[in-house]
CSV table of C-alpha atoms and ligand atoms in Angstrom, one decimal:
chain,number,residue,atom,x,y,z
A,1146,MET,CA,122.1,94.7,111.9
A,1147,SER,CA,118.9,94.0,109.6
A,1148,GLN,CA,116.1,96.5,110.4
A,1149,GLU,CA,113.9,93.4,111.8
A,1150,THR,CA,117.0,92.4,114.0
A,1151,GLY,CA,116.9,96.0,115.0
A,1152,LYS,CA,113.2,96.2,115.9
A,1153,VAL,CA,113.5,92.9,117.7
A,1154,LYS,CA,116.6,94.3,120.0
A,1155,THR,CA,114.8,97.3,120.7
A,1156,MET,CA,111.5,95.5,122.0
A,1157,ALA,CA,113.7,93.4,124.0
A,1158,ILE,CA,115.4,96.1,125.6
A,1159,ILE,CA,111.9,98.0,126.2
A,1160,ALA,CA,110.4,94.6,127.6
A,1161,SER,CA,113.4,94.5,130.0
A,1162,ILE,CA,112.8,98.2,131.4
A,1163,LEU,CA,109.1,97.8,131.7
A,1164,PHE,CA,109.8,94.4,133.5
A,1165,VAL,CA,112.4,95.9,135.8
A,1166,SER,CA,110.6,99.0,136.7
A,1167,GLY,CA,107.4,96.9,137.2
A,1168,ILE,CA,109.7,95.1,140.0
A,1169,PHE,CA,110.9,98.3,141.5
A,1170,GLY,CA,107.5,99.6,141.0
A,1171,GLY,CA,105.9,97.0,142.6
A,1172,ILE,CA,108.5,97.5,145.4
A,1173,LEU,CA,107.9,101.0,146.0
A,1174,ILE,CA,104.2,100.6,146.2
A,1175,ALA,CA,104.6,97.5,148.6
A,1176,LYS,CA,106.9,99.8,150.6
A,1177,GLY,CA,104.7,103.0,150.4
A,1178,PRO,CA,102.6,104.0,153.5
A,1179,LEU,CA,99.4,102.3,153.6
A,1180,ASN,CA,96.3,104.6,153.0
A,1181,PRO,CA,94.9,105.5,156.5
A,1182,PRO,CA,91.5,103.8,157.2
A,1183,LYS,CA,88.5,105.6,156.4
A,1184,THR,CA,87.6,105.6,160.1
A,1185,ALA,CA,90.9,107.4,161.1
A,1186,GLN,CA,90.4,109.6,158.1
A,1187,SER,CA,86.8,110.8,158.9
A,1188,SER,CA,87.5,111.3,162.6
A,1189,ALA,CA,90.1,113.6,161.6
A,1190,ALA,CA,89.8,117.6,162.6
A,1191,TYR,CA,89.0,119.7,159.6
A,1192,GLN,CA,90.3,123.2,158.7
A,1193,LEU,CA,88.2,126.0,157.3
A,1194,ASP,CA,89.8,129.2,156.7
A,1195,LEU,CA,87.7,131.9,156.1
A,1196,VAL,CA,88.6,135.6,155.1
A,1197,ILE,CA,86.6,138.8,155.0
A,1198,THR,CA,87.8,141.5,152.5
A,1199,THR,CA,86.3,144.9,151.9
A,1200,ASN,CA,87.4,146.2,148.2
A,1201,ASN,CA,85.2,143.9,146.4
A,1202,TRP,CA,83.0,146.1,143.5
A,1203,TYR,CA,79.4,145.3,143.9
A,1204,ASN,CA,78.1,147.5,141.1
A,1205,ASN,CA,78.0,151.3,139.8
A,1206,SER,CA,75.3,152.5,142.2
A,1207,VAL,CA,76.5,150.8,145.3
A,1208,GLY,CA,80.3,150.5,145.2
A,1209,TYR,CA,82.5,148.5,147.2
A,1210,GLN,CA,81.3,146.1,149.4
A,1211,PRO,CA,82.5,143.3,151.8
A,1212,ALA,CA,82.7,139.6,151.3
A,1213,TYR,CA,83.4,136.3,152.6
A,1214,PHE,CA,85.9,133.9,150.8
A,1215,VAL,CA,86.8,130.4,151.5
A,1216,VAL,CA,90.9,129.7,151.3
A,1217,GLN,CA,90.7,126.6,149.3
A,1218,GLY,CA,94.4,125.0,147.9
A,1219,GLY,CA,96.0,128.3,148.5
A,1220,LYS,CA,93.5,130.2,146.4
A,1221,LEU,CA,90.5,132.7,147.8
A,1222,MET,CA,87.2,131.0,146.7
A,1223,SER,CA,83.9,131.9,146.5
A,1224,SER,CA,81.9,131.4,150.0
A,1225,ALA,CA,78.5,130.8,148.1
A,1226,THR,CA,79.0,127.0,148.9
A,1227,ILE,CA,81.0,126.0,151.6
A,1228,SER,CA,81.6,122.3,152.2
A,1229,ILE,CA,83.0,120.8,155.4
A,1230,PRO,CA,83.0,117.1,156.8
A,1231,GLY,CA,80.2,116.0,158.9
A,1232,ASN,CA,80.4,114.9,162.7
A,1233,VAL,CA,84.1,115.9,162.5
A,1234,PRO,CA,85.4,119.0,165.0
A,1235,VAL,CA,85.9,121.9,162.3
A,1236,PHE,CA,88.4,124.2,163.4
A,1237,VAL,CA,87.5,127.7,161.7
A,1238,THR,CA,89.6,130.6,161.6
A,1239,ILE,CA,88.1,133.8,160.4
A,1240,THR,CA,90.8,136.8,159.3
A,1241,ASP,CA,88.4,140.0,158.7
A,1242,TYR,CA,90.4,142.6,156.8
A,1243,ASP,CA,87.3,145.2,157.4
A,1244,ASN,CA,88.2,147.9,159.9
A,1245,GLY,CA,84.6,149.1,160.6
A,1246,SER,CA,82.0,148.1,162.8
A,1247,ALA,CA,78.2,147.8,161.7
A,1248,GLY,CA,76.6,146.4,164.6
A,1249,VAL,CA,73.8,143.9,164.3
A,1250,ALA,CA,70.0,143.7,163.6
A,1251,SER,CA,69.2,141.8,166.9
A,1252,PRO,CA,71.5,141.4,170.1
A,1253,GLN,CA,71.5,137.7,170.1
A,1254,TYR,CA,74.0,137.8,167.4
A,1255,ALA,CA,76.4,139.3,169.8
A,1256,ASN,CA,76.5,135.7,171.5
A,1257,VAL,CA,78.9,133.0,170.6
A,1258,THR,CA,76.6,130.1,169.8
A,1259,GLY,CA,77.4,126.3,168.6
A,1260,THR,CA,81.4,126.3,169.2
A,1261,SER,CA,83.3,124.0,171.6
A,1262,GLY,CA,82.6,125.7,175.0
A,1263,ASN,CA,80.4,128.7,173.1
A,1264,THR,CA,83.5,130.8,172.9
A,1265,VAL,CA,85.7,132.3,170.5
A,1266,LEU,CA,89.2,133.3,170.5
A,1267,ILE,CA,89.8,136.6,169.1
A,1268,VAL,CA,93.1,138.1,168.1
A,1269,ASN,CA,93.5,141.6,167.0
A,1270,ASN,CA,96.4,144.4,167.2
A,1271,THR,CA,94.7,146.0,170.5
A,1272,ASN,CA,94.3,142.9,172.9
A,1273,VAL,CA,97.6,140.9,171.7
A,1274,ASN,CA,100.7,142.6,172.7
A,1275,SER,CA,103.9,141.9,174.2
A,1276,THR,CA,106.2,143.4,176.8
A,1277,ALA,CA,109.9,143.0,177.3
A,1278,SER,CA,111.1,141.0,180.0
A,1279,SER,CA,114.2,139.4,181.1
A,1280,ALA,CA,112.6,136.0,181.0
A,1281,ASN,CA,110.4,133.9,178.2
A,1282,GLN,CA,113.5,135.1,175.7
A,1283,GLY,CA,112.8,138.4,176.4
A,1284,ILE,CA,109.2,138.7,175.8
A,1285,ASN,CA,105.8,138.4,177.5
A,1286,VAL,CA,103.1,137.7,175.3
A,1287,ASN,CA,99.2,138.7,176.0
A,1288,GLY,CA,97.5,136.7,173.1
A,1289,GLY,CA,94.0,137.4,172.4
A,1290,TYR,CA,91.2,136.7,174.4
A,1291,LEU,CA,88.4,134.2,175.2
A,1292,ALA,CA,85.2,135.6,174.2
A,1293,SER,CA,81.6,134.1,174.6
A,1294,GLN,CA,79.8,137.5,174.1
A,1295,VAL,CA,81.4,140.9,172.3
A,1296,PRO,CA,79.9,144.3,172.2
A,1297,ALA,CA,76.9,144.5,169.7
A,1298,SER,CA,78.1,147.6,168.4
A,1299,LEU,CA,81.7,146.5,167.6
A,1300,ILE,CA,80.7,143.7,165.6
A,1301,ALA,CA,81.6,144.1,161.7
A,1302,HIS,CA,80.1,140.9,160.5
A,1303,THR,CA,79.2,137.4,161.7
A,1304,PHE,CA,79.5,134.1,160.6
A,1305,THR,CA,75.8,132.7,161.4
A,1306,VAL,CA,74.7,129.4,160.2
A,1307,PHE,CA,71.0,128.3,160.0
A,1308,SER,CA,69.4,124.9,159.9
A,1309,ASP,CA,65.7,125.2,158.8
A,1310,GLY,CA,65.6,128.9,160.3
A,1311,LYS,CA,67.1,128.3,163.5
A,1312,VAL,CA,70.7,129.4,164.5
A,1313,VAL,CA,72.9,126.3,164.9
A,1314,LEU,CA,76.2,128.3,165.1
A,1315,ASN,CA,77.2,132.2,165.4
A,1316,ILE,CA,80.5,133.7,165.5
A,1317,PRO,CA,80.5,137.5,166.1
A,1318,VAL,CA,83.6,138.9,164.0
A,1319,LEU,CA,85.1,142.1,165.4
A,1320,PRO,CA,86.9,144.5,163.2
A,1321,SER,CA,90.5,143.9,162.0
A,1322,SER,CA,90.6,140.5,163.7
A,1323,VAL,CA,91.4,137.1,163.3
A,1324,GLU,CA,89.1,134.4,165.2
A,1325,PHE,CA,89.6,131.1,165.9
A,1326,ALA,CA,86.6,128.5,167.2
A,1327,THR,CA,86.1,124.7,166.6
A,1328,PHE,CA,82.7,123.6,165.9
A,1329,THR,CA,80.9,120.1,164.7
A,1330,LEU,CA,77.9,119.7,162.8
A,1331,PRO,CA,75.6,116.8,161.7
A,1332,PRO,CA,75.3,116.3,157.7
A,1333,GLY,CA,73.0,118.2,156.0
A,1334,HIS,CA,72.7,121.3,154.3
A,1335,TYR,CA,72.4,124.5,155.6
A,1336,GLU,CA,72.5,128.1,155.0
A,1337,TRP,CA,75.0,130.7,156.3
A,1338,HIS,CA,74.4,134.5,156.6
A,1339,CYS,CA,76.2,137.5,158.2
A,1340,GLU,CA,74.1,139.1,160.9
A,1341,GLY,CA,76.4,142.2,160.5
A,1342,LEU,CA,74.7,145.5,159.3
A,1343,CYS,CA,77.5,145.6,157.0
A,1344,GLY,CA,75.6,145.8,153.4
A,1345,SER,CA,74.5,149.1,151.5
A,1346,GLY,CA,71.1,150.9,152.0
A,1347,PRO,CA,69.7,152.7,154.9
A,1348,TYR,CA,69.9,149.8,157.3
A,1349,GLY,CA,72.8,148.0,155.8
A,1350,LEU,CA,70.9,145.1,154.6
A,1351,GLU,CA,71.0,145.8,150.9
A,1352,GLY,CA,74.2,145.0,148.7
A,1353,ALA,CA,76.4,142.2,150.0
A,1354,MET,CA,73.9,141.1,152.4
A,1355,THR,CA,71.4,140.0,149.8
A,1356,ALA,CA,74.0,138.3,148.0
A,1357,VAL,CA,75.4,134.7,147.9
A,1358,GLY,CA,78.7,134.4,148.2
A,1359,TRP,CA,79.3,137.9,149.7
A,1360,MET,CA,77.3,137.9,153.0
A,1361,ALA,CA,75.7,134.6,152.6
A,1362,GLY,CA,75.5,131.2,151.0
A,1363,THR,CA,75.1,127.2,151.6
A,1364,VAL,CA,76.9,125.4,154.0
A,1365,ILE,CA,77.0,121.5,152.6
A,1366,VAL,CA,78.2,119.2,155.4
A,1367,ASN,CA,78.9,115.8,154.4
B,1296,CU,CU1,78.9,141.1,156.7
């Protein structure tokens, strides 16, 4: 076989592979699920996962400070900018690893506002417990409590969202708790801030409380 014939044969084989894979590829694409229409996508609920941890090194004079993080793609990311879709129910889960309470600057932040029913489901090791029983596969579960308000002195942090300085969302967060709520916001740029006195300094308003990506940031609603 001459080199030229070999090249031609190789080309013919490559061409037929491309042709066959083209046909089957076409069939696979045609048989694949259709992309959902935009309207269906935009009406779907959105899951926002926030995590509060405490062992974050702030600086040598302040030491460790608490900080909010956003779970994205299985990783903890900065909370400096939180992006969520607009006019869509957002299911927010706040997991608070902070076991201490800080209190709040103003009693209004003890109220749950801007969530569905103005309530939050609070789950922690005190209010979720179980009792052995002969029914229910051997366990009776008491699962958290739905709160529209919490004692101000127990608050560890809040997730509070402002629009032009006005509170549009306030979720008080208790120590060592996981909280669940749903809210919907129209598109726009908002500010978020923790209103717990969780920072450093004599009033707990310094350190993390002044720092973007720690206890403050922007919420971009698209
Ligand atoms: Cu805080």
